[in-house]
């Protein structure tokens, strides 16, 4: 049976949990026992990492990674270099490896190969036979006769190019030379040359017991081998006469001849460097997943259950990393070459298998697909690991081989590239430039973060002895296929935890954003979403980065609050906590009274009060601590009738069945006058136009205190008649004032008005009874005769002028008086 793809995203897994959580939300209205059970289930889910720590991280960016930056050869310290002989591992003489000038060079330089051979004269024309042959202690001495030596056997050298010739003299001059001299000369095909003269020596000249006298004669002529063989050396002691200073003792004369000779050898130049610090582009295929047929895991890896049989293992579905591709499949067998292992591949597109299992040829690229499954068929082998490389990692190498390359053995001179000590390629040491690229996924191991690249160059020569140089130069070494994925991780926050509150306590502020962190976004960029299973209980919102729980009035119960913190990339952190609001039997609520309430002694006063009790379904009672104060809860009034003057306090208590609420009422009890106008009368029964009348106003004090300087204002609706003042009115006393006024000629009805204490200067128990009006009809004037009329007018005119002057004076006095003081209720 084909296995389903296993690449379900964390969103899908998380969605499953969310479904369960949402189901819990719907069940919150079940009976109490079920609610408790569901709350416990919620706590279990809240502890799950899939719920509280989101798994839906996203890819922020991907980038190519240079897996071998030292391949630019800029930093020599990153390379281990050297050279050694091919078989003894001793330090090489002619090869070296260096990293300089942004290149790696393996240089092999051989000089001309030279050998120096010594030949001795074999014949003496002067019969100085003790001086022929190699030095042997036998010598010829002379104080005058010449000693000649010739005939050098060079038959063994004639096939090699001649490079240098040195004369060797083994002789002695025992004593110092004062007058005598010793001369050494040579006769050759081009003539005669004096080589050396010894004179005026300070002591013994000894080239017998010490090293032989050596003199370069290469430049005397263009030598041939015949010239070398036939040259004659003459050693002559020249006496000045008289007694000889010393003598010449000759043991031998020879030649050091340097020739170019063939040779062979081998040296190895090497360089290696290790990269570390980044995950390699290979992906392990886990043996513990998938399905097996006659297969089992052993200490060595995966092998058939029954030895000698064939087994199969089919992997789980695997896919490539984001924005990357898979390259090639590789496997490792415990004993290389043992048994038989084959790999088959199946390809998926959009979670559907598009091609059935087909045999995958070794070292071939995988076909294009979204996901894959592999099937291993193993016979008599144990597979220790199977992996897929990512992006087909490869090693690319640019360089050249240059130089003379003389004498380099083309068959045995090679340069090799290794990755993790496994051979990648073996190339000939042939002159010219090159660019190579090799896949190296087979040499990288899953889980490793380092690998080593090494190059070794074998310089093997079989030479005629000529000078030669060969250089293997690498200008660029690149390892392709590396990648880096920058993930945008989910936000991480501290869990809020379950909350238990009491009804009517307002709510609570719970820190959230300040306890969150995100790998890329700042806390200000994080967004928060809430879910609330009981919006009738609590309102949830975010206030300055904190979770604000606002309890609704008079509500109790349970709610499950879901919190989701979202970063700008859409990654989330989720949490859920329960909120339990315990019911509280609230005490009655009594509103505050006015700070100081003025009342009158022994006068019943009603004071309004505001109270409520939402939680009490039973009886609510009220009481005071004063016998003269009663409460009517139904009418919400407090009635007081204080018996004495002064400041009094009343304690008001309103109680339900469990608690009481008390308020203090402060009273200012006062004894006040109460002024009222009892009547308005006139001195005439009938009033006529032009009459001068007196208006009498009776004022009574029906209060409990004296009233002093009581002002009484007489007026009509159009004009002021007059203002009179009563000095004092005692409680119960009646006083009067008189106001004179001439009735105008053109009125028929006058509204007379009297006001006591119009400026509210006297504090009274009742300020609403200080005014009285009287509507009076006015008779029309009757004319009797002209004389009498003139007399009347004359008298009336005089009276009018007097009245107008009096009214003007009173008006001026009223204008100069200060503003009226109003009583504040």
Tab-separated table of C-alpha atoms in Angstrom, residues 148-604:
chain	number	residue	atom	x	y	z
A	148	UNK	CA	106.086	16.368	-15.863
A	149	UNK	CA	102.841	14.376	-15.554
A	150	UNK	CA	100.349	13.496	-18.340
A	151	UNK	CA	98.014	10.853	-19.793
A	152	UNK	CA	94.634	11.143	-18.033
A	153	UNK	CA	92.145	8.314	-18.592
A	154	UNK	CA	88.741	9.865	-19.445
A	155	UNK	CA	87.378	6.972	-21.448
A	156	UNK	CA	84.448	6.579	-19.053
A	157	UNK	CA	83.325	10.187	-19.418
A	158	UNK	CA	83.403	10.823	-23.113
A	159	UNK	CA	79.633	10.163	-23.475
A	160	UNK	CA	78.619	12.956	-21.069
A	161	UNK	CA	78.685	16.684	-21.646
A	162	UNK	CA	81.692	18.316	-19.963
A	163	UNK	CA	80.865	21.163	-17.593
A	164	UNK	CA	83.966	22.022	-15.565
A	165	UNK	CA	87.646	20.961	-15.223
A	166	UNK	CA	89.776	21.533	-12.122
A	167	UNK	CA	93.509	20.713	-11.720
A	168	UNK	CA	94.368	18.818	-8.505
A	169	UNK	CA	97.906	18.995	-7.150
A	170	UNK	CA	99.137	16.851	-4.285
A	171	UNK	CA	102.572	18.316	-3.414
A	172	UNK	CA	104.607	19.922	-0.630
A	173	UNK	CA	107.233	22.682	-0.246
A	174	UNK	CA	108.608	21.852	3.196
A	175	UNK	CA	110.465	25.100	3.887
A	176	UNK	CA	109.874	28.766	3.299
A	177	UNK	CA	110.988	30.196	-0.025
A	178	UNK	CA	113.149	33.283	0.187
A	179	UNK	CA	114.903	33.426	-3.145
A	180	UNK	CA	113.736	30.271	-4.926
A	181	UNK	CA	110.290	29.761	-6.604
A	182	UNK	CA	108.037	26.872	-7.601
A	183	UNK	CA	106.048	27.100	-10.818
A	184	UNK	CA	103.116	24.989	-12.052
A	185	UNK	CA	102.212	25.124	-15.750
A	186	UNK	CA	100.173	23.159	-18.264
A	187	UNK	CA	100.698	22.372	-21.920
A	188	UNK	CA	97.551	21.705	-23.987
A	189	UNK	CA	96.294	21.787	-27.554
A	190	UNK	CA	96.100	25.584	-27.613
A	191	UNK	CA	99.540	26.167	-26.113
A	192	UNK	CA	101.197	26.688	-22.756
A	193	UNK	CA	99.770	28.354	-19.615
A	194	UNK	CA	101.478	29.187	-16.331
A	195	UNK	CA	98.966	28.255	-13.668
A	196	UNK	CA	100.678	29.177	-10.371
A	197	UNK	CA	103.988	30.480	-8.977
A	198	UNK	CA	104.888	30.031	-5.289
A	199	UNK	CA	107.499	32.549	-4.023
A	200	UNK	CA	108.489	34.177	-0.754
A	201	UNK	CA	106.438	31.762	1.279
A	202	UNK	CA	106.464	32.130	5.013
A	203	UNK	CA	106.712	28.471	5.818
A	204	UNK	CA	105.677	24.987	4.822
A	205	UNK	CA	103.292	24.736	1.833
A	206	UNK	CA	101.670	21.361	2.376
A	207	UNK	CA	99.017	20.002	-0.041
A	208	UNK	CA	99.892	16.400	0.774
A	209	UNK	CA	98.786	16.218	4.365
A	210	UNK	CA	96.126	18.792	3.754
A	211	UNK	CA	93.576	19.023	0.939
A	212	UNK	CA	94.924	18.950	-2.568
A	213	UNK	CA	95.643	22.167	-4.329
A	214	UNK	CA	92.639	22.834	-6.610
A	215	UNK	CA	92.542	25.249	-9.543
A	216	UNK	CA	89.765	25.819	-12.094
A	217	UNK	CA	91.161	25.523	-15.606
A	218	UNK	CA	87.840	25.338	-17.467
A	219	UNK	CA	88.357	28.650	-19.133
A	220	UNK	CA	91.814	27.991	-20.569
A	221	UNK	CA	90.368	26.672	-23.806
A	222	UNK	CA	87.395	24.981	-25.378
A	223	UNK	CA	88.232	21.552	-24.116
A	224	UNK	CA	87.736	18.305	-25.912
A	225	UNK	CA	88.097	14.924	-24.344
A	226	UNK	CA	91.365	14.403	-26.351
A	227	UNK	CA	92.722	17.682	-24.982
A	228	UNK	CA	91.886	16.543	-21.483
A	229	UNK	CA	93.552	13.176	-21.937
A	230	UNK	CA	96.784	14.564	-23.491
A	231	UNK	CA	97.448	17.721	-21.455
A	232	UNK	CA	100.812	17.794	-19.589
A	233	UNK	CA	101.386	19.451	-16.212
A	234	UNK	CA	104.913	20.667	-15.360
A	235	UNK	CA	105.951	21.311	-11.733
A	236	UNK	CA	109.356	23.133	-11.656
A	237	UNK	CA	111.542	24.134	-8.666
A	238	UNK	CA	113.520	27.199	-9.836
A	239	UNK	CA	116.671	27.804	-7.761
A	240	UNK	CA	118.177	31.287	-7.552
A	241	UNK	CA	121.702	29.834	-6.978
A	242	UNK	CA	123.593	29.033	-3.886
A	243	UNK	CA	121.967	27.042	-1.165
A	244	UNK	CA	118.402	25.969	-2.017
A	245	UNK	CA	115.675	27.346	0.204
A	246	UNK	CA	113.643	24.103	0.094
A	247	UNK	CA	112.570	21.405	-2.329
A	248	UNK	CA	109.433	20.334	-4.239
A	249	UNK	CA	107.801	17.038	-3.247
A	250	UNK	CA	105.083	15.748	-5.680
A	251	UNK	CA	102.756	12.850	-4.799
A	252	UNK	CA	100.168	13.130	-7.637
A	253	UNK	CA	98.488	15.422	-10.139
A	254	UNK	CA	94.898	14.872	-11.275
A	255	UNK	CA	91.762	16.427	-12.700
A	256	UNK	CA	88.280	16.961	-11.168
A	257	UNK	CA	85.973	16.752	-14.194
A	258	UNK	CA	82.293	17.753	-13.742
A	259	UNK	CA	79.871	16.267	-16.288
A	260	UNK	CA	76.080	16.259	-16.805
A	261	UNK	CA	74.628	12.810	-16.071
A	262	UNK	CA	71.159	11.254	-16.377
A	263	UNK	CA	68.972	10.707	-13.281
A	264	UNK	CA	65.447	9.897	-12.112
A	265	UNK	CA	63.326	10.377	-9.006
A	266	UNK	CA	59.985	11.411	-7.661
A	267	UNK	CA	58.552	14.042	-5.321
A	268	UNK	CA	55.036	14.940	-4.174
A	269	UNK	CA	53.752	18.455	-3.562
A	270	UNK	CA	50.568	18.788	-1.546
A	271	UNK	CA	48.112	21.347	-0.213
A	272	UNK	CA	44.955	20.975	1.851
A	273	UNK	CA	42.423	23.172	3.589
A	274	UNK	CA	39.356	22.540	5.706
A	275	UNK	CA	36.110	24.444	5.542
A	276	UNK	CA	33.869	24.511	8.601
A	277	UNK	CA	31.044	26.475	10.091
A	278	UNK	CA	28.146	25.818	7.730
A	279	UNK	CA	25.847	22.866	7.209
A	280	UNK	CA	26.745	20.928	4.105
A	281	UNK	CA	24.211	20.606	1.266
A	282	UNK	CA	23.307	16.972	1.905
A	283	UNK	CA	20.168	15.527	3.476
A	284	UNK	CA	20.032	12.261	5.393
A	285	UNK	CA	17.281	9.742	4.671
A	286	UNK	CA	16.158	8.261	7.970
A	287	UNK	CA	16.146	4.464	8.172
A	288	UNK	CA	13.786	4.514	11.169
A	289	UNK	CA	10.868	5.670	9.018
A	290	UNK	CA	9.260	4.018	6.043
A	291	UNK	CA	8.348	0.373	5.511
A	292	UNK	CA	10.480	-2.769	5.269
A	293	UNK	CA	10.273	-6.196	3.700
A	294	UNK	CA	12.768	-8.706	5.118
A	295	UNK	CA	14.887	-5.823	6.359
A	296	UNK	CA	16.066	-4.814	9.807
A	297	UNK	CA	18.276	-2.252	11.437
A	298	UNK	CA	21.572	-3.651	12.666
A	299	UNK	CA	24.621	-2.108	14.297
A	300	UNK	CA	26.092	-1.563	10.856
A	301	UNK	CA	22.916	-0.083	9.393
A	302	UNK	CA	20.169	-1.605	7.236
A	303	UNK	CA	20.523	-5.207	6.100
A	304	UNK	CA	18.322	-8.178	5.159
A	305	UNK	CA	16.821	-9.957	8.117
A	306	UNK	CA	17.907	-13.363	6.799
A	307	UNK	CA	21.486	-13.585	5.649
A	308	UNK	CA	21.911	-14.511	2.017
A	309	UNK	CA	18.486	-13.206	1.026
A	310	UNK	CA	17.232	-9.998	-0.529
A	311	UNK	CA	15.279	-7.361	1.379
A	312	UNK	CA	13.619	-4.088	0.540
A	313	UNK	CA	13.132	-0.830	2.399
A	314	UNK	CA	10.873	2.009	1.205
A	315	UNK	CA	11.518	5.407	2.688
A	316	UNK	CA	9.027	7.982	3.817
A	317	UNK	CA	8.347	10.760	1.376
A	318	UNK	CA	10.947	13.490	1.506
A	319	UNK	CA	11.229	16.839	-0.218
A	320	UNK	CA	13.843	19.440	-0.956
A	321	UNK	CA	14.619	22.410	1.297
A	322	UNK	CA	12.759	25.629	0.432
A	323	UNK	CA	13.802	27.155	-2.889
A	324	UNK	CA	16.416	24.419	-3.466
A	325	UNK	CA	16.569	21.274	-5.600
A	326	UNK	CA	17.763	17.768	-4.899
A	327	UNK	CA	20.722	16.496	-6.893
A	328	UNK	CA	21.866	12.876	-6.604
A	329	UNK	CA	21.284	9.935	-4.278
A	330	UNK	CA	24.201	8.282	-2.487
A	331	UNK	CA	24.617	5.349	-0.193
A	332	UNK	CA	27.413	3.854	1.839
A	333	UNK	CA	28.002	0.137	2.282
A	334	UNK	CA	29.871	-1.209	5.291
A	335	UNK	CA	32.215	-3.361	3.177
A	336	UNK	CA	32.821	-1.540	-0.070
A	337	UNK	CA	32.073	-3.816	-2.988
A	338	UNK	CA	30.299	-6.411	-0.879
A	339	UNK	CA	26.860	-7.623	-1.909
A	340	UNK	CA	24.485	-5.844	-4.206
A	341	UNK	CA	22.495	-2.637	-3.595
A	342	UNK	CA	20.085	-0.970	-6.000
A	343	UNK	CA	18.050	2.214	-5.591
A	344	UNK	CA	14.657	2.960	-7.109
A	345	UNK	CA	13.010	6.358	-7.104
A	346	UNK	CA	9.386	7.543	-7.177
A	347	UNK	CA	8.469	11.159	-7.942
A	348	UNK	CA	5.596	13.219	-6.508
A	349	UNK	CA	4.005	16.383	-7.865
A	350	UNK	CA	1.409	18.240	-5.763
A	351	UNK	CA	1.338	15.304	-3.327
A	352	UNK	CA	0.483	12.876	-6.131
A	353	UNK	CA	2.906	10.207	-7.344
A	354	UNK	CA	3.574	11.002	-10.987
A	355	UNK	CA	5.835	8.056	-11.744
A	356	UNK	CA	6.191	4.682	-10.109
A	357	UNK	CA	9.476	3.368	-8.764
A	358	UNK	CA	12.172	3.191	-11.437
A	359	UNK	CA	15.806	2.143	-11.092
A	360	UNK	CA	18.099	5.074	-10.419
A	361	UNK	CA	21.443	4.662	-12.129
A	362	UNK	CA	24.440	5.474	-9.932
A	363	UNK	CA	25.592	9.068	-9.870
A	364	UNK	CA	22.688	10.374	-11.960
A	365	UNK	CA	20.615	13.429	-11.192
A	366	UNK	CA	17.160	12.995	-9.707
A	367	UNK	CA	14.230	13.851	-11.978
A	368	UNK	CA	12.357	17.064	-11.285
A	369	UNK	CA	9.668	16.743	-8.615
A	370	UNK	CA	8.147	18.197	-5.462
A	371	UNK	CA	8.873	15.148	-3.348
A	372	UNK	CA	10.385	11.683	-3.622
A	373	UNK	CA	10.432	8.202	-2.195
A	374	UNK	CA	13.276	5.732	-2.578
A	375	UNK	CA	13.293	1.963	-2.375
A	376	UNK	CA	16.474	0.063	-1.502
A	377	UNK	CA	16.940	-3.499	-2.565
A	378	UNK	CA	19.819	-5.103	-0.665
A	379	UNK	CA	21.446	-8.492	-1.071
A	380	UNK	CA	24.331	-9.671	1.139
A	381	UNK	CA	25.245	-6.147	2.192
A	382	UNK	CA	24.713	-3.700	5.023
A	383	UNK	CA	23.930	-0.117	4.045
A	384	UNK	CA	25.177	2.268	6.713
A	385	UNK	CA	23.709	5.487	5.294
A	386	UNK	CA	21.620	6.888	2.455
A	387	UNK	CA	21.538	10.572	1.622
A	388	UNK	CA	20.527	12.995	-1.088
A	389	UNK	CA	22.667	15.936	-1.968
A	390	UNK	CA	21.080	19.365	-2.407
A	391	UNK	CA	21.745	21.520	-5.471
A	392	UNK	CA	24.141	18.874	-6.849
A	393	UNK	CA	27.228	20.191	-4.997
A	394	UNK	CA	30.322	20.266	-7.170
A	395	UNK	CA	33.940	21.312	-7.048
A	396	UNK	CA	35.187	23.555	-9.835
A	397	UNK	CA	38.894	24.055	-10.370
A	398	UNK	CA	40.673	26.471	-12.728
A	399	UNK	CA	44.392	26.475	-13.392
A	400	UNK	CA	47.235	25.555	-15.679
A	401	UNK	CA	50.404	23.507	-16.017
A	402	UNK	CA	53.319	25.453	-17.424
A	403	UNK	CA	57.096	25.272	-17.683
A	404	UNK	CA	59.620	23.227	-19.686
A	405	UNK	CA	58.341	19.929	-18.316
A	406	UNK	CA	61.630	18.335	-19.482
A	407	UNK	CA	62.226	14.869	-18.177
A	408	UNK	CA	58.776	14.634	-16.530
A	409	UNK	CA	57.454	11.089	-16.858
A	410	UNK	CA	54.053	11.489	-18.531
A	411	UNK	CA	52.755	8.185	-17.169
A	412	UNK	CA	53.662	8.602	-13.521
A	413	UNK	CA	53.406	12.370	-13.141
A	414	UNK	CA	49.802	13.211	-12.140
A	415	UNK	CA	47.836	15.613	-9.982
A	416	UNK	CA	44.936	14.412	-7.834
A	417	UNK	CA	42.021	16.094	-6.036
A	418	UNK	CA	40.567	14.685	-2.808
A	419	UNK	CA	37.502	15.578	-0.744
A	420	UNK	CA	37.509	14.162	2.774
A	421	UNK	CA	40.428	11.893	1.736
A	422	UNK	CA	38.364	10.373	-1.048
A	423	UNK	CA	39.678	10.652	-4.577
A	424	UNK	CA	37.645	12.979	-6.758
A	425	UNK	CA	39.830	13.037	-9.901
A	426	UNK	CA	43.232	11.958	-11.211
A	427	UNK	CA	44.602	14.260	-13.914
A	428	UNK	CA	47.803	14.093	-16.045
A	429	UNK	CA	50.616	16.593	-15.618
A	430	UNK	CA	50.164	17.960	-19.141
A	431	UNK	CA	51.069	21.481	-20.166
A	432	UNK	CA	48.161	23.853	-20.749
A	433	UNK	CA	45.197	25.492	-19.000
A	434	UNK	CA	42.281	23.568	-17.580
A	435	UNK	CA	38.834	24.004	-16.033
A	436	UNK	CA	37.280	21.025	-14.321
A	437	UNK	CA	34.040	20.535	-12.400
A	438	UNK	CA	33.222	17.351	-10.513
A	439	UNK	CA	30.153	16.417	-8.402
A	440	UNK	CA	31.175	15.829	-4.793
A	441	UNK	CA	27.901	15.027	-3.027
A	442	UNK	CA	29.086	11.430	-2.598
A	443	UNK	CA	31.983	12.612	-0.429
A	444	UNK	CA	29.958	14.827	1.925
A	445	UNK	CA	28.237	13.364	4.962
A	446	UNK	CA	24.852	14.403	6.399
A	447	UNK	CA	25.018	16.334	9.611
A	448	UNK	CA	28.605	17.437	9.038
A	449	UNK	CA	29.541	21.089	8.984
A	450	UNK	CA	33.089	20.707	7.681
A	451	UNK	CA	35.004	19.033	4.891
A	452	UNK	CA	38.557	18.990	3.583
A	453	UNK	CA	39.812	19.585	0.062
A	454	UNK	CA	43.311	18.411	-0.804
A	455	UNK	CA	45.455	18.441	-3.936
A	456	UNK	CA	48.541	16.303	-4.469
A	457	UNK	CA	50.925	16.561	-7.436
A	458	UNK	CA	53.325	13.717	-8.301
A	459	UNK	CA	56.436	14.991	-10.098
A	460	UNK	CA	58.235	11.865	-11.400
A	461	UNK	CA	61.197	12.389	-13.675
A	462	UNK	CA	63.490	10.280	-15.844
A	463	UNK	CA	65.908	12.894	-17.148
A	464	UNK	CA	69.136	13.238	-19.118
A	465	UNK	CA	70.274	15.657	-16.455
A	466	UNK	CA	69.202	18.879	-18.118
A	467	UNK	CA	67.656	21.635	-16.018
A	468	UNK	CA	63.847	21.660	-15.978
A	469	UNK	CA	60.931	23.325	-14.214
A	470	UNK	CA	57.230	22.473	-14.131
A	471	UNK	CA	54.537	24.408	-12.240
A	472	UNK	CA	50.994	23.306	-11.425
A	473	UNK	CA	49.039	26.486	-10.697
A	474	UNK	CA	45.468	26.743	-9.380
A	475	UNK	CA	43.828	30.141	-9.760
A	476	UNK	CA	40.351	29.379	-8.415
A	477	UNK	CA	38.752	26.581	-6.433
A	478	UNK	CA	35.018	26.850	-5.856
A	479	UNK	CA	32.594	24.473	-4.170
A	480	UNK	CA	29.118	25.069	-5.564
A	481	UNK	CA	25.741	24.082	-4.146
A	482	UNK	CA	25.935	25.669	-0.706
A	483	UNK	CA	22.865	27.498	0.474
A	484	UNK	CA	21.564	29.276	3.523
A	485	UNK	CA	17.954	29.646	4.592
A	486	UNK	CA	17.072	32.523	6.852
A	487	UNK	CA	13.949	31.542	8.723
A	488	UNK	CA	11.468	33.952	10.102
A	489	UNK	CA	10.668	32.184	13.333
A	490	UNK	CA	7.414	32.386	15.223
A	491	UNK	CA	7.132	35.009	17.939
A	492	UNK	CA	7.793	33.678	21.415
A	493	UNK	CA	5.793	34.961	24.368
A	494	UNK	CA	5.356	34.005	27.967
A	495	UNK	CA	2.106	32.210	28.658
A	496	UNK	CA	-0.503	34.365	30.363
A	497	UNK	CA	-2.007	31.727	32.627
A	498	UNK	CA	-5.529	31.235	33.928
A	499	UNK	CA	-7.249	34.075	35.752
A	500	UNK	CA	-9.786	34.117	38.588
A	501	UNK	CA	-11.552	37.419	39.306
A	502	UNK	CA	-14.493	38.604	41.339
A	503	UNK	CA	-17.604	40.221	39.944
A	504	UNK	CA	-17.588	44.012	39.744
A	505	UNK	CA	-13.857	44.421	40.429
A	506	UNK	CA	-13.427	46.191	37.098
A	507	UNK	CA	-10.974	43.851	35.401
A	508	UNK	CA	-7.240	43.334	35.109
A	509	UNK	CA	-4.292	44.327	32.905
A	510	UNK	CA	-2.071	41.398	31.891
A	511	UNK	CA	1.367	42.039	30.335
A	512	UNK	CA	1.786	40.487	26.888
A	513	UNK	CA	3.869	42.240	24.220
A	514	UNK	CA	6.636	43.219	26.620
A	515	UNK	CA	7.046	39.484	27.323
A	516	UNK	CA	7.280	38.612	23.630
A	517	UNK	CA	10.246	38.467	21.318
A	518	UNK	CA	10.682	37.859	17.624
A	519	UNK	CA	13.792	37.072	15.657
A	520	UNK	CA	13.164	39.846	13.137
A	521	UNK	CA	10.281	42.101	14.093
A	522	UNK	CA	10.242	44.587	16.920
A	523	UNK	CA	7.542	44.301	19.540
A	524	UNK	CA	5.843	47.353	18.038
A	525	UNK	CA	5.392	45.397	14.787
A	526	UNK	CA	3.589	42.487	16.433
A	527	UNK	CA	-0.178	42.291	16.075
A	528	UNK	CA	-2.561	40.607	18.483
A	529	UNK	CA	-5.911	38.937	17.890
A	530	UNK	CA	-8.295	37.663	20.550
A	531	UNK	CA	-11.131	35.179	20.705
A	532	UNK	CA	-13.668	35.302	23.518
A	533	UNK	CA	-16.185	32.572	24.247
A	534	UNK	CA	-18.275	34.741	26.562
A	535	UNK	CA	-18.489	38.383	25.423
A	536	UNK	CA	-21.369	38.958	27.866
A	537	UNK	CA	-18.935	38.370	30.712
A	538	UNK	CA	-15.781	40.186	29.699
A	539	UNK	CA	-14.503	42.517	26.998
A	540	UNK	CA	-10.983	41.802	25.762
A	541	UNK	CA	-8.709	44.190	23.914
A	542	UNK	CA	-5.091	45.317	23.694
A	543	UNK	CA	-4.065	48.440	25.577
A	544	UNK	CA	-0.495	49.656	25.071
A	545	UNK	CA	0.747	46.127	24.515
A	546	UNK	CA	-1.119	44.591	27.459
A	547	UNK	CA	-4.189	42.372	27.512
A	548	UNK	CA	-7.028	44.336	29.076
A	549	UNK	CA	-9.859	42.319	30.578
A	550	UNK	CA	-12.859	44.547	31.351
A	551	UNK	CA	-15.545	42.779	33.343
A	552	UNK	CA	-19.068	43.731	32.390
A	553	UNK	CA	-21.254	45.044	35.223
A	554	UNK	CA	-23.001	42.492	37.416
A	555	UNK	CA	-21.725	39.561	35.332
A	556	UNK	CA	-20.176	36.310	36.529
A	557	UNK	CA	-19.267	33.010	34.903
A	558	UNK	CA	-16.488	31.534	32.755
A	559	UNK	CA	-14.813	32.360	29.469
A	560	UNK	CA	-11.932	31.011	27.431
A	561	UNK	CA	-9.745	33.727	25.948
A	562	UNK	CA	-7.639	32.869	22.916
A	563	UNK	CA	-4.584	34.986	22.128
A	564	UNK	CA	-2.723	35.016	18.824
A	565	UNK	CA	0.412	37.123	18.367
A	566	UNK	CA	1.310	37.642	14.708
A	567	UNK	CA	4.550	38.992	13.253
A	568	UNK	CA	4.702	40.861	9.911
A	569	UNK	CA	5.501	37.618	8.064
A	570	UNK	CA	2.349	35.936	9.356
A	571	UNK	CA	4.066	33.642	11.849
A	572	UNK	CA	2.092	33.205	15.015
A	573	UNK	CA	2.283	32.393	18.689
A	574	UNK	CA	-0.947	31.132	20.203
A	575	UNK	CA	-2.163	30.725	23.732
A	576	UNK	CA	-5.435	30.247	25.533
A	577	UNK	CA	-6.365	30.799	29.133
A	578	UNK	CA	-9.515	30.475	31.143
A	579	UNK	CA	-11.182	33.309	33.018
A	580	UNK	CA	-13.436	32.563	35.980
A	581	UNK	CA	-15.455	35.454	37.445
A	582	UNK	CA	-16.912	34.620	40.845
A	583	UNK	CA	-20.335	36.054	41.694
A	584	UNK	CA	-20.445	38.612	44.541
A	585	UNK	CA	-23.530	39.710	46.540
A	586	UNK	CA	-22.930	43.455	46.319
A	587	UNK	CA	-23.957	45.676	49.215
A	588	UNK	CA	-26.605	48.304	48.582
A	589	UNK	CA	-25.353	51.399	46.824
A	590	UNK	CA	-26.222	54.736	48.451
A	591	UNK	CA	-25.149	57.888	46.671
A	592	UNK	CA	-23.314	60.584	48.562
A	593	UNK	CA	-25.427	63.386	50.038
A	594	UNK	CA	-24.708	67.079	49.669
A	595	UNK	CA	-21.776	68.027	51.859
A	596	UNK	CA	-23.841	70.353	54.119
A	597	UNK	CA	-27.604	70.639	53.920
A	598	UNK	CA	-29.264	73.676	55.520
A	599	UNK	CA	-32.553	72.938	57.321
A	600	UNK	CA	-34.793	74.844	59.723
A	601	UNK	CA	-35.361	73.912	63.331
A	602	UNK	CA	-38.630	72.130	64.035
A	603	UNK	CA	-39.545	72.415	60.373
A	604	UNK	CA	-39.988	69.133	58.565
